[in-house]
């Protein structure tokens, strides 16, 4: 399995999705390697890794079906003519025809599972880390030297295994394949990687998030809905679309683009429309998993303690010349609910002002901070 960077795709959904190429390019020059450490020496590595790209959740796939059934009924009796406005009318007619003939490629049995792209992301991430930190990651596998832990869900388990395959490829006893010991804790008992499930106050505050809902009532959302609705509606048929309908089309665009590399649904949205939808999603993440509330990052304290303990043991082994070799790398595979509070704990990706429902224009061009979707 090779890992390489090819030319960036130009699809409008590209920036707003999580394909591996986008993230590889964005962070290519931001991760330091051993040659950039100067007189310092890397003695241990701690990796907290979100699972790779996954299929949409079951509830989203079901909603896609419901949404398309409603749209298809509206478009059934429409003649897709070229209109009187030249090329634009022909383009809209062609788009409506394509939407009417859309076939669903997202199936409920695949819901929330790791995609092939997601598996390759993890494989290639391991390859890049091995190149950057050879003194830590070039040894043959031993469970006392390299530790792997994952939540119980299949997408994190498969992510961990794909990562390990990339890290130890060609160095294992089974024709180059290296089996690993993977520590998996049941969902209800996992207070380290699923700490967010074990804090009643956090769960209560999460349900009280209001900024994303208030942004739905803004003129930015209303104008975006009107623009998309103007594409769908014709003289023959008028459909009063809701934000929920628009959200379904947006998620379809993103989901199909991530999994299949293209989506006809993306043509419903302009770049400005995508910015509005992205801001809506980021608002929710900011207030339920990020810097918005102190309880979000404070709940990550057990995971922070786990990392500091790992690094302290490695440091002590160097300072005190202990005979026992320290663990060189610890890898944890979990979810956005795990990673984002951890990032917020360290004050990373924080804006000079909070994301709110009423400061979209001031925050829409944020580039280095809380822009995650």
CSV table of C-alpha atoms in Angstrom, one decimal, residues 22 25 30 70 80 115 119 135 149 178 183 193 207 216 249 259 265 272 274 277 326 368:
chain,number,residue,atom,x,y,z
A,22,UNK,CA,-6.7,17.5,2.3
A,25,UNK,CA,-1.3,18.8,2.5
A,30,UNK,CA,3.7,21.7,10.5
A,70,UNK,CA,-39.6,13.9,-0.7
A,80,UNK,CA,-36.2,19.6,-17.3
A,115,UNK,CA,-14.1,3.4,5.1
A,119,UNK,CA,-7.9,2.7,6.8
A,135,UNK,CA,14.9,6.5,16.7
A,149,UNK,CA,-5.3,1.1,23.1
A,178,UNK,CA,3.3,-7.9,12.6
A,183,UNK,CA,-6.0,-3.1,24.6
A,193,UNK,CA,-10.9,7.4,26.1
A,207,UNK,CA,-27.8,19.1,25.9
A,216,UNK,CA,-30.3,28.5,12.3
A,249,UNK,CA,-28.4,17.7,1.1
A,259,UNK,CA,-16.4,8.0,0.6
A,265,UNK,CA,-25.5,17.2,-4.2
A,272,UNK,CA,-20.6,30.9,0.5
A,274,UNK,CA,-20.7,25.9,2.3
A,277,UNK,CA,-23.1,25.3,6.8
A,326,UNK,CA,11.1,2.8,28.8
A,368,UNK,CA,-5.7,28.5,12.1
